[in-house]
Coordinates of C-alpha atoms and ligand atoms in Angstrom, one line a residue:
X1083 CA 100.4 109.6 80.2
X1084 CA 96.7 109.8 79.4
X1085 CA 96.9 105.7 79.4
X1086 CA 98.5 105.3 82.7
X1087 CA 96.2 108.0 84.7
X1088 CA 93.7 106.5 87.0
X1089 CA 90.0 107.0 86.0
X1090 CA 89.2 110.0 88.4
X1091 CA 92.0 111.8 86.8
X1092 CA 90.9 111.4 83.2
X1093 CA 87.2 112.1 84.3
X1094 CA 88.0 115.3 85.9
X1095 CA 90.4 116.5 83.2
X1096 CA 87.4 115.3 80.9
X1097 CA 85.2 117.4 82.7
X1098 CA 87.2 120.7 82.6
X1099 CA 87.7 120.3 79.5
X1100 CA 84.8 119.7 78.1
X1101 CA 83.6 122.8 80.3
X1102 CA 86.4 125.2 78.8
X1103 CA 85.3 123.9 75.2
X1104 CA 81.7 124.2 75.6
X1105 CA 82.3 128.1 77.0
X1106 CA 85.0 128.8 74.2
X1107 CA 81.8 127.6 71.5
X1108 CA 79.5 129.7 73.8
X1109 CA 81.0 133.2 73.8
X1110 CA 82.9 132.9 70.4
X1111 CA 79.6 132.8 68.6
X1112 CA 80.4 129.2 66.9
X1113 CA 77.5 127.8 68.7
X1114 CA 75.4 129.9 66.3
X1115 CA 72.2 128.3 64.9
X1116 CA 72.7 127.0 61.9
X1117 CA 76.8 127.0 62.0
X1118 CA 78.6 123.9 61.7
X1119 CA 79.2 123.6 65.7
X1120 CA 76.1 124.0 66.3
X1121 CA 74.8 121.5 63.7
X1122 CA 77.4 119.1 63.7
X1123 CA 78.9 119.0 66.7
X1124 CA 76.6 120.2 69.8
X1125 CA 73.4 119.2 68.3
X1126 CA 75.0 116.3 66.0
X1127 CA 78.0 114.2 67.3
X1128 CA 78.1 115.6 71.0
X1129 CA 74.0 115.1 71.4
X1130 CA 74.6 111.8 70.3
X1131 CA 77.8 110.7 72.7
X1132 CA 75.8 112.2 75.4
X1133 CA 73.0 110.4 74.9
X1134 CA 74.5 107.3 74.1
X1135 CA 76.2 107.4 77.2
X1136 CA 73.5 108.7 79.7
X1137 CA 71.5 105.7 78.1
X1138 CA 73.8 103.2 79.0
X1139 CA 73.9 103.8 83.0
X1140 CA 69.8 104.1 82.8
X1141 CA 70.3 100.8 80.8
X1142 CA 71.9 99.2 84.2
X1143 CA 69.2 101.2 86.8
X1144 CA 66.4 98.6 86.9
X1145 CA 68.6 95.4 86.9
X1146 CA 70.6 96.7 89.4
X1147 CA 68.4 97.9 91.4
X1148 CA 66.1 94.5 91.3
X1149 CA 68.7 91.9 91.5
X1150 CA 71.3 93.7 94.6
X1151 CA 68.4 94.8 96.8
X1152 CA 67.0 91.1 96.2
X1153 CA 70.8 90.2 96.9
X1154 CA 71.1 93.0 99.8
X1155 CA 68.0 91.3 101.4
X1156 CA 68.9 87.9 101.4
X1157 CA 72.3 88.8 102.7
X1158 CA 70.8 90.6 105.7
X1159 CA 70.8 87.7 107.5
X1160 CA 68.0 88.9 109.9
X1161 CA 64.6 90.6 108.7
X1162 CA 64.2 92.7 111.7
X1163 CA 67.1 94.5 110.7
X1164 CA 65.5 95.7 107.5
X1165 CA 63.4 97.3 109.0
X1166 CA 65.6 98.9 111.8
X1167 CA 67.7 100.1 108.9
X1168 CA 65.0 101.4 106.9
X1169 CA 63.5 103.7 109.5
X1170 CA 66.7 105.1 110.3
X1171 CA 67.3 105.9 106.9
X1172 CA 64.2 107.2 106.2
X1173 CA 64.7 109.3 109.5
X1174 CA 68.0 110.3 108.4
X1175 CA 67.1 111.7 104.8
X1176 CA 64.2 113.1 106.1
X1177 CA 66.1 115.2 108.6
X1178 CA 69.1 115.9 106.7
X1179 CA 66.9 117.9 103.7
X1180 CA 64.8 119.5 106.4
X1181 CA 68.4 120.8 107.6
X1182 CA 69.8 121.6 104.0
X1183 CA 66.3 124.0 103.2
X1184 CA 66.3 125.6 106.8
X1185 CA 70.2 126.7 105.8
X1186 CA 68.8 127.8 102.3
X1187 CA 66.0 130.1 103.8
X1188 CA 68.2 131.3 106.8
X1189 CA 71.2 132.2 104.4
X1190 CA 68.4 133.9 101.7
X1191 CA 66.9 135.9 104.5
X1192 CA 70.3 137.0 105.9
X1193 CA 71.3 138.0 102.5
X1194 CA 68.0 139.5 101.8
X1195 CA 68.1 138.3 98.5
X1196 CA 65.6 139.6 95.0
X1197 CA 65.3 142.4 97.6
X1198 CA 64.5 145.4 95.5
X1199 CA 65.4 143.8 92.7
X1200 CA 63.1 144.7 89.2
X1201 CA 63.7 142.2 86.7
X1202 CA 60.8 142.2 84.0
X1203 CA 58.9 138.5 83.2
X1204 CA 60.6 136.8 81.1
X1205 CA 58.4 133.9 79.9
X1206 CA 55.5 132.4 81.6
X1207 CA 56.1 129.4 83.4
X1208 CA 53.7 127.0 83.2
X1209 CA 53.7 124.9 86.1
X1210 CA 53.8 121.1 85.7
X1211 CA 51.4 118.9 87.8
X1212 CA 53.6 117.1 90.0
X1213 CA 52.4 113.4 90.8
X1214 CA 49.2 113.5 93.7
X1215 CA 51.2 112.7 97.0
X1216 CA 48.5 110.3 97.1
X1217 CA 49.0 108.1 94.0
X1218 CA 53.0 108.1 95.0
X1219 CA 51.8 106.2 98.3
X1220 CA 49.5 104.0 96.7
X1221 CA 51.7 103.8 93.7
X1222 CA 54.4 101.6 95.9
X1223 CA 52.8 98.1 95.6
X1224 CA 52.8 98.4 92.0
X1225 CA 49.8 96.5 90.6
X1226 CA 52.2 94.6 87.8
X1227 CA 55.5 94.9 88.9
X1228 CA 56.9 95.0 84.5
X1229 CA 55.2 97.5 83.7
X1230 CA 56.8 99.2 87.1
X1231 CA 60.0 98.4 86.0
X1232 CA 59.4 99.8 82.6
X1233 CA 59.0 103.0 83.5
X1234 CA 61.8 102.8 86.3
X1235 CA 59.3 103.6 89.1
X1236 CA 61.6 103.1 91.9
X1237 CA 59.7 103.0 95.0
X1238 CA 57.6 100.0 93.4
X1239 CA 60.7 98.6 92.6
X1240 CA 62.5 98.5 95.4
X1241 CA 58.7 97.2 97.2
X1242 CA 58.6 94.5 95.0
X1243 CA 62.8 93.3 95.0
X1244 CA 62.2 93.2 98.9
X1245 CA 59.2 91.2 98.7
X1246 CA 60.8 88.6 96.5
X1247 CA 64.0 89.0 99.3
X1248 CA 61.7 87.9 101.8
X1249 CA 60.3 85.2 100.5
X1250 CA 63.3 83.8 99.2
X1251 CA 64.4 83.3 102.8
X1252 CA 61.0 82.0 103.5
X1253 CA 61.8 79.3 101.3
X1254 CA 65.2 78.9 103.0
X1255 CA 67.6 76.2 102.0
X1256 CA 66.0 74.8 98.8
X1257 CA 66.6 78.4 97.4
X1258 CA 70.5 78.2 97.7
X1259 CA 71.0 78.1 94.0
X1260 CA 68.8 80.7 93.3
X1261 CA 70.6 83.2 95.6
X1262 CA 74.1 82.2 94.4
X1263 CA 72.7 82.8 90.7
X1264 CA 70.8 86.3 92.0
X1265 CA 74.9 87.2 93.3
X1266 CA 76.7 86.0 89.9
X1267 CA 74.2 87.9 88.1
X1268 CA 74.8 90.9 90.5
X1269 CA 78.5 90.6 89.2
X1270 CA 78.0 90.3 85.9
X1271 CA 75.8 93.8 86.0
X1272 CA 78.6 95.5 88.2
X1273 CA 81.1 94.5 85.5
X1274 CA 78.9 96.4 82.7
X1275 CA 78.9 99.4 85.7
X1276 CA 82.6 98.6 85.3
X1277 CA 82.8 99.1 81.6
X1278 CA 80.6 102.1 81.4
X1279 CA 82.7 103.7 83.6
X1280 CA 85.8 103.1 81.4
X1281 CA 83.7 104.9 78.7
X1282 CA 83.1 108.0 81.5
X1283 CA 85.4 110.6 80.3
X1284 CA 84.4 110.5 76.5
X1285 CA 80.7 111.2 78.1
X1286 CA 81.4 113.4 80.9
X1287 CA 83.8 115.4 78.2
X1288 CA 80.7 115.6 75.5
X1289 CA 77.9 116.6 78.4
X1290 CA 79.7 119.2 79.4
X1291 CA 81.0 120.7 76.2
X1292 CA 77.3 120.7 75.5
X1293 CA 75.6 121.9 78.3
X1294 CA 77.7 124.9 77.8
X1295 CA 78.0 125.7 74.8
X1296 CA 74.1 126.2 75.0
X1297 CA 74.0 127.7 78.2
X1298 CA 77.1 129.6 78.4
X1299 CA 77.0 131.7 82.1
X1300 CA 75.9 134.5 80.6
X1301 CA 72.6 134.2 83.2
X1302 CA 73.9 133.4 86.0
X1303 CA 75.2 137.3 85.7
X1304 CA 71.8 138.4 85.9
X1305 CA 70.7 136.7 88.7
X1306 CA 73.5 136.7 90.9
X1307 CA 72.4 137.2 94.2
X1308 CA 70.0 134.3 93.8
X1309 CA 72.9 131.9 92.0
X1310 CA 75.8 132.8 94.9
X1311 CA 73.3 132.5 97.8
X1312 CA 71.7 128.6 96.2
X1313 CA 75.6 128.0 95.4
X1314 CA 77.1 129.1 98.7
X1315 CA 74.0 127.0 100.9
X1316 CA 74.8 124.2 98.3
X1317 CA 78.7 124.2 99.0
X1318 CA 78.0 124.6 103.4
X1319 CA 75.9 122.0 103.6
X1320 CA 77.4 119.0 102.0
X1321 CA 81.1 120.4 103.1
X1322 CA 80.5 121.7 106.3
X1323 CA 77.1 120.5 107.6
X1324 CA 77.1 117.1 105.8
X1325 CA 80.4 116.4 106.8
X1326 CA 80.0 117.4 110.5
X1327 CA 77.0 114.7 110.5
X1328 CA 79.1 112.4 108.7
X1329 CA 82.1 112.8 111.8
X1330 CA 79.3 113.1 114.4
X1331 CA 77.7 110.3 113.4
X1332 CA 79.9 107.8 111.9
X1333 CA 83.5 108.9 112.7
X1334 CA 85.0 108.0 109.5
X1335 CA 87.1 110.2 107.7
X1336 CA 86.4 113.3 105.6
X1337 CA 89.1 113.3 103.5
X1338 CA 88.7 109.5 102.2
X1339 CA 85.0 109.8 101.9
X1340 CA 85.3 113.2 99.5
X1341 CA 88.2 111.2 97.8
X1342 CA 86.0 108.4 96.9
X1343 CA 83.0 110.6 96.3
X1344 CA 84.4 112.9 93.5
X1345 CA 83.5 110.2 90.8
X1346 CA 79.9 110.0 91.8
X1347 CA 79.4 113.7 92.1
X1348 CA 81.2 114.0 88.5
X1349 CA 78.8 112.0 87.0
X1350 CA 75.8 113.7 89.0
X1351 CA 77.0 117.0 87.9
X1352 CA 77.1 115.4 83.8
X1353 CA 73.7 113.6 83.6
X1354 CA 71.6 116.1 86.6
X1355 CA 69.7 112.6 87.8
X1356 CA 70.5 111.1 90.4
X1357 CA 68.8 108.3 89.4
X1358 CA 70.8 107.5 86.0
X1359 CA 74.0 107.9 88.5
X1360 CA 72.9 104.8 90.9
X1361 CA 75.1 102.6 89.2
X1362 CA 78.0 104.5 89.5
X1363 CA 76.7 104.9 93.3
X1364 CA 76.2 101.7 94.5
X1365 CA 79.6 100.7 92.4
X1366 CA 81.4 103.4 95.1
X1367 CA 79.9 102.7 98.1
X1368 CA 80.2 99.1 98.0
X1369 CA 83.6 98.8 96.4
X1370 CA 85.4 101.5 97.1
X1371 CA 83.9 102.7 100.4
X1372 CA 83.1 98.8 101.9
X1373 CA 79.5 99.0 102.7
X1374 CA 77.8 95.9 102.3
X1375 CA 75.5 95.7 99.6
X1376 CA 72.2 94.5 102.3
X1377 CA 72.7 97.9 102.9
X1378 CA 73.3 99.8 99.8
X1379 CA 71.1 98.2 97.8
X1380 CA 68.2 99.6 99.7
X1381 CA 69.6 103.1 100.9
X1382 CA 71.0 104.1 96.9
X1383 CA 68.0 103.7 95.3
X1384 CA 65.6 104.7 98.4
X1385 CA 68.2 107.9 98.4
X1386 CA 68.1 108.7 94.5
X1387 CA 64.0 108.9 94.8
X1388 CA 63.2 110.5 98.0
X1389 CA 66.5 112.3 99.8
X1390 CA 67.5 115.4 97.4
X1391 CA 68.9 117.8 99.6
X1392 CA 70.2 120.3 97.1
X1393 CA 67.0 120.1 95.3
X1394 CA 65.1 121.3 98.8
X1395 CA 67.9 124.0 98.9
X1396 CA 67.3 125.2 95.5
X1397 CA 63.2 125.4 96.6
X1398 CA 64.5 127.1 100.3
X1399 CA 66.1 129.8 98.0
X1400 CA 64.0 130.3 94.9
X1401 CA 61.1 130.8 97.9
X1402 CA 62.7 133.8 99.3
X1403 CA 64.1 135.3 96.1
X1404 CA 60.8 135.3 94.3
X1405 CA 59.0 136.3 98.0
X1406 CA 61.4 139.1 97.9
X1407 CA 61.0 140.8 94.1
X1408 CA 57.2 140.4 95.0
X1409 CA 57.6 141.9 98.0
X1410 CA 55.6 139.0 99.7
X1411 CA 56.4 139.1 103.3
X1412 CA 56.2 135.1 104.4
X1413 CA 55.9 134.3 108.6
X1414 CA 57.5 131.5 110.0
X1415 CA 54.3 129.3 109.7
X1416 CA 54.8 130.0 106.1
X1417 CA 58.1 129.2 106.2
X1418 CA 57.6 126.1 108.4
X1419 CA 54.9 124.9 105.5
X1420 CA 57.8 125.2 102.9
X1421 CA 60.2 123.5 105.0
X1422 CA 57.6 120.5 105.3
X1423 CA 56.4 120.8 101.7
X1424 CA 59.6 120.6 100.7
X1425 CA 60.3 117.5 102.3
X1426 CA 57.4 115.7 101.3
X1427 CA 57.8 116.9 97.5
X1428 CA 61.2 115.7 97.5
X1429 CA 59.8 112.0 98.5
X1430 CA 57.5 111.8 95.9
X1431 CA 59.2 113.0 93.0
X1432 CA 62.1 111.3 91.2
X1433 CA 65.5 112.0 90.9
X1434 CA 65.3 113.3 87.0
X1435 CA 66.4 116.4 85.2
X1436 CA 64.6 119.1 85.8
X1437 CA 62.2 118.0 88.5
X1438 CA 63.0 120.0 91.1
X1439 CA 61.0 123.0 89.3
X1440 CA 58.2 121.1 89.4
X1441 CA 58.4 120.4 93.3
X1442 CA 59.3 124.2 93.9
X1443 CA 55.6 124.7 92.1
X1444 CA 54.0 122.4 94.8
X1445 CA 55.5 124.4 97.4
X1446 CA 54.9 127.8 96.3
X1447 CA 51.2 127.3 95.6
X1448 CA 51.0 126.0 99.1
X1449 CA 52.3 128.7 100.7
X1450 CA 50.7 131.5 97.8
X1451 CA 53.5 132.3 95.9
X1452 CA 52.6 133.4 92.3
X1453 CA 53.8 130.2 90.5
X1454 CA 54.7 132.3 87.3
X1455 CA 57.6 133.4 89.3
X1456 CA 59.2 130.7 88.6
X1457 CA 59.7 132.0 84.8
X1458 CA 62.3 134.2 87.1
X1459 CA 65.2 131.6 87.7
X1460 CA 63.9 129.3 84.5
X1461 CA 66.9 130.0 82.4
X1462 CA 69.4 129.6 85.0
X1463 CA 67.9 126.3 86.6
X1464 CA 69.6 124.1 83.9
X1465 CA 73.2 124.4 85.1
X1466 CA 72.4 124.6 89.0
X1467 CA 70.5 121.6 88.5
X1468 CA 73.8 120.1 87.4
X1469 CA 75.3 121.2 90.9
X1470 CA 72.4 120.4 93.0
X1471 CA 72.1 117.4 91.6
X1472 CA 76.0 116.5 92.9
X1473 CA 74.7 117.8 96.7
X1474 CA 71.6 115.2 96.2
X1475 CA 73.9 112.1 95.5
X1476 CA 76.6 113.5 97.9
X1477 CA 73.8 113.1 100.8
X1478 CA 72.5 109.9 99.6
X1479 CA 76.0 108.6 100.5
X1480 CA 77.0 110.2 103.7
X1481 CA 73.8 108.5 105.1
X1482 CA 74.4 105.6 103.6
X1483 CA 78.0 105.3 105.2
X1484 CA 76.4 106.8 108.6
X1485 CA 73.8 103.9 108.5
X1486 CA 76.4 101.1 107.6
X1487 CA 78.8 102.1 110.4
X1488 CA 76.4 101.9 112.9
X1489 CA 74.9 98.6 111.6
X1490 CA 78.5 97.6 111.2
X1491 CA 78.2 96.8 107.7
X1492 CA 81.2 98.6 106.6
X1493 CA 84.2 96.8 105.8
X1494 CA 86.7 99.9 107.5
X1495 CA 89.6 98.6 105.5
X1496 CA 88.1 99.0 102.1
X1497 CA 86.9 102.2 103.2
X1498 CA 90.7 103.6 104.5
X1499 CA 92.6 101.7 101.5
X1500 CA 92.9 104.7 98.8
X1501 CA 93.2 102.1 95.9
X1502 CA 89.8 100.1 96.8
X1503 CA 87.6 99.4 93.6
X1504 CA 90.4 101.2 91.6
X1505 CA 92.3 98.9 89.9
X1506 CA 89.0 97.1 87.8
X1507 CA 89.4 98.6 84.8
X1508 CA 88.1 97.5 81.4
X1509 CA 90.9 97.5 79.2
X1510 CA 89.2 95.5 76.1
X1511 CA 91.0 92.4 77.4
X1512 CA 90.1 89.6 79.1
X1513 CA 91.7 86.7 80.8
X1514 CA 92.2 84.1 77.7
X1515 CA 92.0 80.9 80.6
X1516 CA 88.4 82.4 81.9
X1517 CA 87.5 82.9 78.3
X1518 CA 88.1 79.1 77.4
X1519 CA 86.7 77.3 80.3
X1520 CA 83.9 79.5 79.8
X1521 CA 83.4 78.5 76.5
X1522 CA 84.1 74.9 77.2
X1523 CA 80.2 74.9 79.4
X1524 CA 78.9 75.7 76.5
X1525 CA 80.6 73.0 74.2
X1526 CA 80.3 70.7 76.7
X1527 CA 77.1 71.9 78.4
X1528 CA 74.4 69.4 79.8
X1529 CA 74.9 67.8 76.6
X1530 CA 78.3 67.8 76.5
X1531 CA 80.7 65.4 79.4
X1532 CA 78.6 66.0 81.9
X1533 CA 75.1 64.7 80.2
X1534 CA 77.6 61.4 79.1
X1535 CA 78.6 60.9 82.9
X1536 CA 75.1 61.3 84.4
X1537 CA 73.7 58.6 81.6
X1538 CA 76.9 56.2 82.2
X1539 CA 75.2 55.7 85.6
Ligands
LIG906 N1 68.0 116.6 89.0 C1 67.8 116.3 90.4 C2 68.2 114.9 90.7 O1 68.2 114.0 89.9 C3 66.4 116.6 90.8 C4 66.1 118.1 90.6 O2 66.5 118.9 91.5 O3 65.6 118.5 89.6 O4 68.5 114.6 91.9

């Protein structure tokens, strides 16, 4: 059964189960230090999976990223329309997380969440210096494009693979070859996004079963009004606010596009970065949902780094909940700060683990907030960066889709055929004929038939 279940399947059973074990460790106790789960199997044979497996779609970011947005924009076709499309998307993000954190602070204040509420410090939180908002601008030309694409800094990137687009076309016709070798090796890179995938469910299943086990939900008990309201604002805006953009603005369907998304979100929800996920999202948008990849390539990546709609939730709420226990009382100019702070921390900060504490720090010293508050929701911010996370790529998409549609650079039938980019599957084997002639270029090579016909002349 297992064998003939499509990949979504086995990825989601993976998930739930690895959640179930990774509770069952948790509240029987076997996660103990020192036990043998704990040493062997959490910290020993699941740490490793995990890792092994979070490594490999990082492995893919950079190339990817470089050679399909070099690919996207030679495949434009016209220059202006790069930039047409990269002001509305930059519009679009931009609204769409002002929206999401105006939902978080309007649901906190309705609920009146931390109101009242006496919970003793935990830990001191030591606030981590995000990155100046001024290096992050100056930061985009990178000033040696390696060492940029060493340390995955993807606004540089994605400067520097348009540049090279550009002049590509400058160079026009000569440059054929080079373009049809930029697509091949485009393929070749979504085949090892093909591959990985296959390997999903072993990951997703390890991730999980560890993230619980040594987080259990024990927490979240504790700071319920704070987890249900970030939750609740998380679930309304990508299913009901995201969605009615998505209709508004593009007309395609709901159902198909949260069909095709659940694999993307899955693997948001495992690795909490949005930016380890772009292969997986660029594989879904452009094969299974038929955007063109002169628009993906650019609105993925430019997505993963500055459009993280949950995370500005998670900031919208964790504002009013720590506001509230310190009885802070915060005006709308206040508010209107965090709403803009919010924005602007979510463009320069990366889509990693974790990083959306280190925004919320940002904001909350703007607007006077004592930043040790942040100790407060600490323990529990692990696992709801798992599901904010999810909401971050799930936005990343719609407006991706909204952006292609009205470009029309969406290929309708991929989108509305349910089997689209399903059937590639790495199954170990591959075709015997390709795997001959293939190895027949390099027997024969330049120095092989060919080299003898081009010296018979
Ligand atoms: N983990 C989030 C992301 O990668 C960012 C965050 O909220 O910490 O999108």
């Amino acid at each position: 059964m297992w064998k003939n279940m499509g990949l979504t399947g086995k990825i989601m059973i993976a998930m739930t189960l690895g959640m179930l074990l990774g509770l069952f460790f948790n509240y029987s106790g076997l996660n103990g230090a020192g036990g043998f789960v704990n040493t062997y199997l959490t910290n020993g044979l699941f740490e490793i999976i995990g890792k092994l497996f979070v490594n490999s779609l990082k492995m893919l970011v950079v190339p990817l990223v470089l050679i399909s947005l070099i690919c996207g924009v030679c495949g434009i076709g016209d220059i202006r329309l790069l930039g047409r499309i990269g002001t509305k998307t930059f519009f679009i993000y931009m609204m769409t997380t002002a929206i999401a954190i105006a939902t978080a602070i309007g649901l906190g204040s309705l609920f009146g969440i931390g109101k009242g509420m006496n919970i003793p410090m935990k830990a001191d939180f030591e606030a981590k210096a995000p990155p100046p908002l001024i290096d992050v601008f100056s930061n985009i030309i990178p000033s040696n494009p390696i060492s940029a694409m060493a340390n995955g800094d993807m606004l540089s990137i994605i400067f520097f693979a348009i540049l090279v687009g550009i002049s590509i076309l400058m160079v026009g016709k000569p440059a054929k070859g080079l373009v049809q070798s930029l697509e091949l090796i485009n393929e070749v890179i979504l085949k090892m996004v093909t591959i990985i995938m296959n390997l999903a469910p072993y990951g997703v299943f390890v991730l999980l079963a560890k993230a619980m086990a040594d987080l259990g939900l024990d927490l979240i008990w504790s700071l319920l009004g704070y987890v249900a309201v970030l939750v609740g604002s998380l679930f309304f805006h990508f299913f009901v606010t995201m969605m009615i953009i998505l209709k508004v603005m593009s007309g395609l369907s709901i159902k198909t596009f949260l069909t095709k998304m659940r694999e993307v979100q899955i693997f948001a929800f495992s690795t909490s970065s949005s930016n380890a996920t772009i292969p997986v999202t660029l594989r879904t948008v452009t094969k299974r949902m038929g955007v063109n990849n002169s628009v993906a390539s650019f609105t993925i990546p430019f997505g993963a780094t500055i459009n993280m709609d949950g995370t500005a939730i998670m900031q919208g709420t964790a504002t009013i909940f720590i506001a509230n226990i310190y009885g802070i009382d915060l005006g709308p100019m206040q508010y209107l700060t965090v709403i803009l702070m919010s924005v602007l921390a979510s463009v320069g900060t990366a889509g990693v683990p974790g990083v959306g504490l280190i925004m919320l720090s940002m904001v909350f010293a703007q607007v006077g907030l004592p930043v040790e508050g942040i100790a407060l929701i600490l323990g529990v911010d692990r696992i709801l960066d798992m599901l904010r996370t999810a909401v971050n790529v799930g936005g990343d998409v719609a407006v991706t889709a909204i952006v292609a549609k009205s470009e029309g650079k969406m290929d309708l039938a991929i989108y509305n055929d349910p089997e689209a980019g399903t059937k590639e599957v790495f199954d170990g084997h591959i075709n015997p004929e390709d795997e001959r002639e293939l190895s027949n270029v390099f027997e024969d090579g330049l120095m092989g038939s060919e080299y003898d016909d081009i010296n018979k002349h």
